[in-house]
Amino acid sequence: MIAMKLVYPQTPAHAPRWLNLCAPLLGFPAGCGNPLRNRARYLFLIAVWSAWTALGFAQAGEPKVGFEPGLYSFEQIALRLSTETREVRCEPSLRQRVAFLSLRPRTWEETRYLLEYGLDLRIRPAVDTNASRAVWILERDRKVLSQEQFMRKQLADWLARYFAGKTASPPRQLNMFEIFRSLPHTITDTDLRDLYLQARAQVGAVSQEREHGDLEEASGTLVELLAKQIRNAAELEVSPELRQWAQQQASLDQHVFIRTYGSYFGRYFYGEEEAVRAKFALFALAEIGRYRGRYMLLERLIANFPASLIEESLQNGYAFKVFHLSSNDEHLRMLLQEEWESIQSEYDRAAIKPDSPPIAVLSCEFAPSEVAFKVSLDLLVGSEKIPVDLPHCEYTLEHGINTEALIAVFKEMDESIVDKYKVATEIHRDWLKQAILKWQQDMHFAIKLPSYPSIYSWIAALATEKQQEVIVEVYPARALLETEGSPHQQVGLMDIAHRLSTNGIWRAESKEGVLIFRNWLSFIDRAIDLPLASILSWVEGGQKPPSDFQRLRRLISASQADCLAKLDPLIALQHLALPFKDEHLGQLNLATLGQQWFAWYWVETLFGMTRKLSEQTTSLRKVPFGRLRRCVEVCLRYTTNSELEEWLWLNASRDFAILLHQRGEARVSKNRYRGFILELSLDGRTVLSIPVQQFDYLQRE
């Protein structure tokens, strides 16, 4: 074979003039008159030039993309972005997300950029060999997903530490946990009970003497009066172990003594003689001794509060963890003794005896609209449920969800979040100042709102009346800007500006003339699976939406219905700027839709009715067991009905369904004030009562 040498053209006439002129900028040697000496680079440049030219022609020929003012599901956004040569597909996890958009027509790339920036999206090309058009995917920005997951974890970790730390009493009060920890194990319930009876008798006797004595001598603060009573009280007859314990408490370091007995009593009594301090320790123990079992059990269960409980409740609104206990557990036995003494009826006294392995259930409820958490502890001993009082078992933002409250929370989570939030707040305030100056010329412009001020109703009016371009994602829990006082009918622009200046959640900025609102609690709200696109489709598509509620039921799942039911009952469809064909429909609140999903699921399972209700009673034996069992499983799993939650804790939904099927009865009755009521009874005792709304008409709420 003869080796052939490739000879490249040497004269500038063989190359495009633009290629020769751009040679130095494209990486060719300086002074090179003809870049064609490098064939690979030449071919690459030709390819780039061809693609760029084709893209230019394609964009020039493509229609511009815009969005008239209104609500759009993310699937509708993807459909609007699709062209003859490009198919945009919505990622499945975003199909229920909805945004309010108002964008004038722009090139495809410009619109894509604004949507990605304003909605935390990424619209990227994908490969599908079976597609006839170029495929693009509309999905959540992965950096945003990672950041939101990080923020949820940080919040859960902090709240877990918060609730675990709440086993300690406030500084002014007796620290029961510290006192009980210091007690010798040899101290029995009998010792504590004898101590309590003696202390009560001594203090009562002294108080009676004071009542008959000089009034001036009896005057003073509570702690001074208590100190006088203890000084005048006789020595308590206690066991040597308790006497030794009291002496040890009296000799504690000042800081430790005050931390144990609280700043109110501890600081005062530390100034007393050691003998008085020892006597005070015994009187304090006598006062709290009967709670020993309760607090020691609490400390065991809550000291290592599971952060996973918080994370799960953030997503589902409710979560629980079961702890299996031994019937011989000392602290459980002491707690049961406390409960035994407080029970009056013979029936309850017999039922409380542990006849099966007991469990403790730590549960957490989350209310998204208020960002409120409530932790509960219940014991289940045999068939009896015993609520256990928890000290400081709730958390909510102080003074509402304002800027200072969110900064305090973000500080506990991560300082970097605080820095970003402060930057967003400054941008928001700058925009607000400019908006107020602009709106001063429009003082006559007032927005008619159907109810409490809603950010989406205001944005819709701003987009339609003032032709303002807007991008904002829909979060029902953040819709209301105010819920106090009476509902407003007309709100001026300046009124809304004032509310936005004090609101800590929403942060606005202007991007290329487009007003973009961001929700700084979106890391919580986006984890909640609300059927917003289904509701939008139901409202837009139904000719008679009230009578078409069954169609909505088929569009949403049980878990989505449960998420709706946990929203603030003040949040109605009209607060989301939905297009209504029936003025009464807008007054339906989202929580009602969720609750009625389950109510009608019961009605359909038990009576086979899907539209009309009537008063009737039926034995549950007539209901096919498979259908009844499925309904019980769904309702126990996705609702937090306090009457039935122990069946959920015990994972005994099948057992409950069997009992209902064998001995249960269902009845639909009509109440003059509450409408239709569905009641399930077991052996004549009502175990579930659910209001059922007739959707042939809607009452004003």
mmCIF file of C-alpha atoms in Angstrom, residues 238-396:
data_model
loop_
_atom_site.group_PDB
_atom_site.id
_atom_site.type_symbol
_atom_site.label_atom_id
_atom_site.label_comp_id
_atom_site.label_asym_id
_atom_site.label_seq_id
_atom_site.Cartn_x
_atom_site.Cartn_y
_atom_site.Cartn_z
ATOM 1 C CA VAL A 238 -38.668 9.023 107.169
ATOM 2 C CA SER A 239 -36.403 6.066 106.471
ATOM 3 C CA PRO A 240 -32.624 6.410 106.969
ATOM 4 C CA GLU A 241 -32.153 6.297 103.178
ATOM 5 C CA LEU A 242 -34.476 9.283 102.675
ATOM 6 C CA ARG A 243 -32.876 11.162 105.567
ATOM 7 C CA GLN A 244 -29.433 10.647 104.034
ATOM 8 C CA TRP A 245 -30.738 11.724 100.629
ATOM 9 C CA ALA A 246 -32.147 14.957 102.091
ATOM 10 C CA GLN A 247 -28.790 15.762 103.742
ATOM 11 C CA GLN A 248 -27.028 15.216 100.403
ATOM 12 C CA GLN A 249 -29.458 17.598 98.707
ATOM 13 C CA ALA A 250 -28.870 20.235 101.377
ATOM 14 C CA SER A 251 -25.102 20.089 100.833
ATOM 15 C CA LEU A 252 -25.308 20.509 97.048
ATOM 16 C CA ASP A 253 -23.336 23.249 95.351
ATOM 17 C CA GLN A 254 -25.362 26.466 95.037
ATOM 18 C CA HIS A 255 -25.581 26.254 91.230
ATOM 19 C CA VAL A 256 -26.677 22.599 91.329
ATOM 20 C CA PHE A 257 -29.212 23.234 94.113
ATOM 21 C CA ILE A 258 -30.841 26.101 92.212
ATOM 22 C CA ARG A 259 -30.866 24.106 88.959
ATOM 23 C CA THR A 260 -32.553 21.183 90.752
ATOM 24 C CA TYR A 261 -35.136 23.089 92.778
ATOM 25 C CA GLY A 262 -35.734 25.982 90.395
ATOM 26 C CA SER A 263 -34.730 29.615 90.500
ATOM 27 C CA TYR A 264 -37.884 30.604 92.391
ATOM 28 C CA PHE A 265 -37.691 28.222 95.372
ATOM 29 C CA GLY A 266 -34.087 27.037 95.054
ATOM 30 C CA ARG A 267 -32.500 30.485 95.140
ATOM 31 C CA TYR A 268 -34.477 31.452 98.249
ATOM 32 C CA PHE A 269 -33.954 28.235 100.218
ATOM 33 C CA TYR A 270 -30.248 28.080 99.462
ATOM 34 C CA GLY A 271 -29.927 31.085 101.767
ATOM 35 C CA GLU A 272 -31.504 29.120 104.632
ATOM 36 C CA GLU A 273 -29.669 26.934 107.120
ATOM 37 C CA GLU A 274 -28.675 23.451 105.937
ATOM 38 C CA ALA A 275 -31.286 21.800 108.193
ATOM 39 C CA VAL A 276 -34.051 23.905 106.608
ATOM 40 C CA ARG A 277 -32.747 23.071 103.119
ATOM 41 C CA ALA A 278 -32.882 19.338 103.944
ATOM 42 C CA LYS A 279 -36.418 19.684 105.250
ATOM 43 C CA PHE A 280 -37.379 21.661 102.109
ATOM 44 C CA ALA A 281 -35.988 18.849 99.908
ATOM 45 C CA LEU A 282 -38.235 16.338 101.675
ATOM 46 C CA PHE A 283 -41.305 18.569 101.338
ATOM 47 C CA ALA A 284 -40.543 19.111 97.620
ATOM 48 C CA LEU A 285 -40.180 15.350 97.101
ATOM 49 C CA ALA A 286 -43.448 14.764 98.935
ATOM 50 C CA GLU A 287 -45.215 17.122 96.543
ATOM 51 C CA ILE A 288 -43.974 15.432 93.357
ATOM 52 C CA GLY A 289 -43.368 11.858 94.541
ATOM 53 C CA ARG A 290 -46.602 10.476 93.111
ATOM 54 C CA TYR A 291 -45.414 11.415 89.595
ATOM 55 C CA ARG A 292 -42.202 9.431 89.858
ATOM 56 C CA GLY A 293 -43.236 6.558 87.599
ATOM 57 C CA ARG A 294 -44.669 8.885 84.966
ATOM 58 C CA TYR A 295 -41.565 11.072 84.684
ATOM 59 C CA MET A 296 -39.034 8.271 84.732
ATOM 60 C CA LEU A 297 -40.950 6.500 81.967
ATOM 61 C CA LEU A 298 -41.109 9.749 80.013
ATOM 62 C CA GLU A 299 -37.382 10.253 80.336
ATOM 63 C CA ARG A 300 -36.682 6.785 78.975
ATOM 64 C CA LEU A 301 -38.950 7.229 75.972
ATOM 65 C CA ILE A 302 -38.269 10.850 75.056
ATOM 66 C CA ALA A 303 -34.625 11.357 75.990
ATOM 67 C CA ASN A 304 -33.636 9.938 72.578
ATOM 68 C CA PHE A 305 -36.475 11.494 70.618
ATOM 69 C CA PRO A 306 -36.479 10.002 67.090
ATOM 70 C CA ALA A 307 -35.942 12.676 64.404
ATOM 71 C CA SER A 308 -37.540 10.291 61.899
ATOM 72 C CA LEU A 309 -40.862 10.888 63.685
ATOM 73 C CA ILE A 310 -40.657 14.590 62.846
ATOM 74 C CA GLU A 311 -39.636 13.951 59.229
ATOM 75 C CA GLU A 312 -42.530 11.563 58.666
ATOM 76 C CA SER A 313 -45.046 13.947 60.247
ATOM 77 C CA LEU A 314 -43.774 16.769 58.011
ATOM 78 C CA GLN A 315 -44.754 14.720 54.990
ATOM 79 C CA ASN A 316 -47.902 12.942 56.227
ATOM 80 C CA GLY A 317 -49.162 15.197 59.012
ATOM 81 C CA TYR A 318 -48.994 12.349 61.546
ATOM 82 C CA ALA A 319 -46.463 9.751 62.625
ATOM 83 C CA PHE A 320 -46.052 7.407 65.573
ATOM 84 C CA LYS A 321 -43.524 5.042 67.104
ATOM 85 C CA VAL A 322 -44.397 2.012 69.233
ATOM 86 C CA PHE A 323 -42.309 0.974 72.262
ATOM 87 C CA HIS A 324 -42.922 -2.505 73.648
ATOM 88 C CA LEU A 325 -42.838 -2.635 77.459
ATOM 89 C CA SER A 326 -42.674 -5.426 79.981
ATOM 90 C CA SER A 327 -45.573 -6.024 82.332
ATOM 91 C CA ASN A 328 -42.996 -6.094 85.163
ATOM 92 C CA ASP A 329 -41.568 -2.695 84.244
ATOM 93 C CA GLU A 330 -41.143 -0.809 87.523
ATOM 94 C CA HIS A 331 -41.926 2.633 86.118
ATOM 95 C CA LEU A 332 -44.942 1.319 84.219
ATOM 96 C CA ARG A 333 -46.251 -0.308 87.389
ATOM 97 C CA MET A 334 -45.830 2.965 89.298
ATOM 98 C CA LEU A 335 -47.635 4.924 86.571
ATOM 99 C CA LEU A 336 -50.497 2.426 86.513
ATOM 100 C CA GLN A 337 -50.787 2.820 90.273
ATOM 101 C CA GLU A 338 -51.168 6.575 89.774
ATOM 102 C CA GLU A 339 -53.918 5.988 87.217
ATOM 103 C CA TRP A 340 -55.604 3.413 89.447
ATOM 104 C CA GLU A 341 -55.965 5.958 92.233
ATOM 105 C CA SER A 342 -57.536 8.539 89.917
ATOM 106 C CA ILE A 343 -60.144 6.158 88.477
ATOM 107 C CA GLN A 344 -63.547 6.202 90.124
ATOM 108 C CA SER A 345 -65.620 3.553 88.341
ATOM 109 C CA GLU A 346 -65.288 -0.145 89.067
ATOM 110 C CA TYR A 347 -65.469 -0.871 85.316
ATOM 111 C CA ASP A 348 -62.409 1.225 84.527
ATOM 112 C CA ARG A 349 -60.559 -0.055 87.574
ATOM 113 C CA ALA A 350 -60.938 -3.625 86.386
ATOM 114 C CA ALA A 351 -60.139 -2.799 82.764
ATOM 115 C CA ILE A 352 -56.880 -1.046 83.547
ATOM 116 C CA LYS A 353 -55.155 -4.162 84.893
ATOM 117 C CA PRO A 354 -52.523 -5.223 82.355
ATOM 118 C CA ASP A 355 -53.719 -8.492 80.872
ATOM 119 C CA SER A 356 -51.541 -8.370 77.738
ATOM 120 C CA PRO A 357 -48.049 -7.059 76.854
ATOM 121 C CA PRO A 358 -48.331 -3.269 77.200
ATOM 122 C CA ILE A 359 -47.019 -0.752 74.671
ATOM 123 C CA ALA A 360 -46.179 2.943 74.760
ATOM 124 C CA VAL A 361 -46.916 5.025 71.663
ATOM 125 C CA LEU A 362 -45.080 8.262 70.960
ATOM 126 C CA SER A 363 -46.922 10.224 68.261
ATOM 127 C CA CYS A 364 -46.414 13.546 66.506
ATOM 128 C CA GLU A 365 -49.020 15.650 64.716
ATOM 129 C CA PHE A 366 -48.050 18.423 62.313
ATOM 130 C CA ALA A 367 -50.350 21.285 61.254
ATOM 131 C CA PRO A 368 -48.765 22.755 58.105
ATOM 132 C CA SER A 369 -50.679 26.053 58.043
ATOM 133 C CA GLU A 370 -49.498 27.035 61.545
ATOM 134 C CA VAL A 371 -46.158 25.164 61.391
ATOM 135 C CA ALA A 372 -47.204 23.596 64.692
ATOM 136 C CA PHE A 373 -46.102 20.278 66.167
ATOM 137 C CA LYS A 374 -47.799 18.372 68.968
ATOM 138 C CA VAL A 375 -46.238 15.336 70.636
ATOM 139 C CA SER A 376 -48.331 12.834 72.601
ATOM 140 C CA LEU A 377 -47.550 9.751 74.646
ATOM 141 C CA ASP A 378 -50.137 7.048 75.249
ATOM 142 C CA LEU A 379 -50.002 3.728 77.027
ATOM 143 C CA LEU A 380 -52.025 0.816 75.743
ATOM 144 C CA VAL A 381 -52.498 -1.783 78.457
ATOM 145 C CA GLY A 382 -54.867 -4.536 77.485
ATOM 146 C CA SER A 383 -57.900 -2.812 76.008
ATOM 147 C CA GLU A 384 -57.339 0.457 77.850
ATOM 148 C CA LYS A 385 -55.691 3.558 76.371
ATOM 149 C CA ILE A 386 -54.037 5.806 78.958
ATOM 150 C CA PRO A 387 -52.903 9.286 77.823
ATOM 151 C CA VAL A 388 -49.741 10.389 79.637
ATOM 152 C CA ASP A 389 -49.365 14.104 80.256
ATOM 153 C CA LEU A 390 -46.228 15.525 78.683
ATOM 154 C CA PRO A 391 -44.601 18.744 79.926
ATOM 155 C CA HIS A 392 -44.212 21.272 77.105
ATOM 156 C CA CYS A 393 -45.326 18.866 74.390
ATOM 157 C CA GLU A 394 -46.093 21.461 71.708
ATOM 158 C CA TYR A 395 -44.057 23.664 69.437
ATOM 159 C CA THR A 396 -45.233 26.523 67.258
#
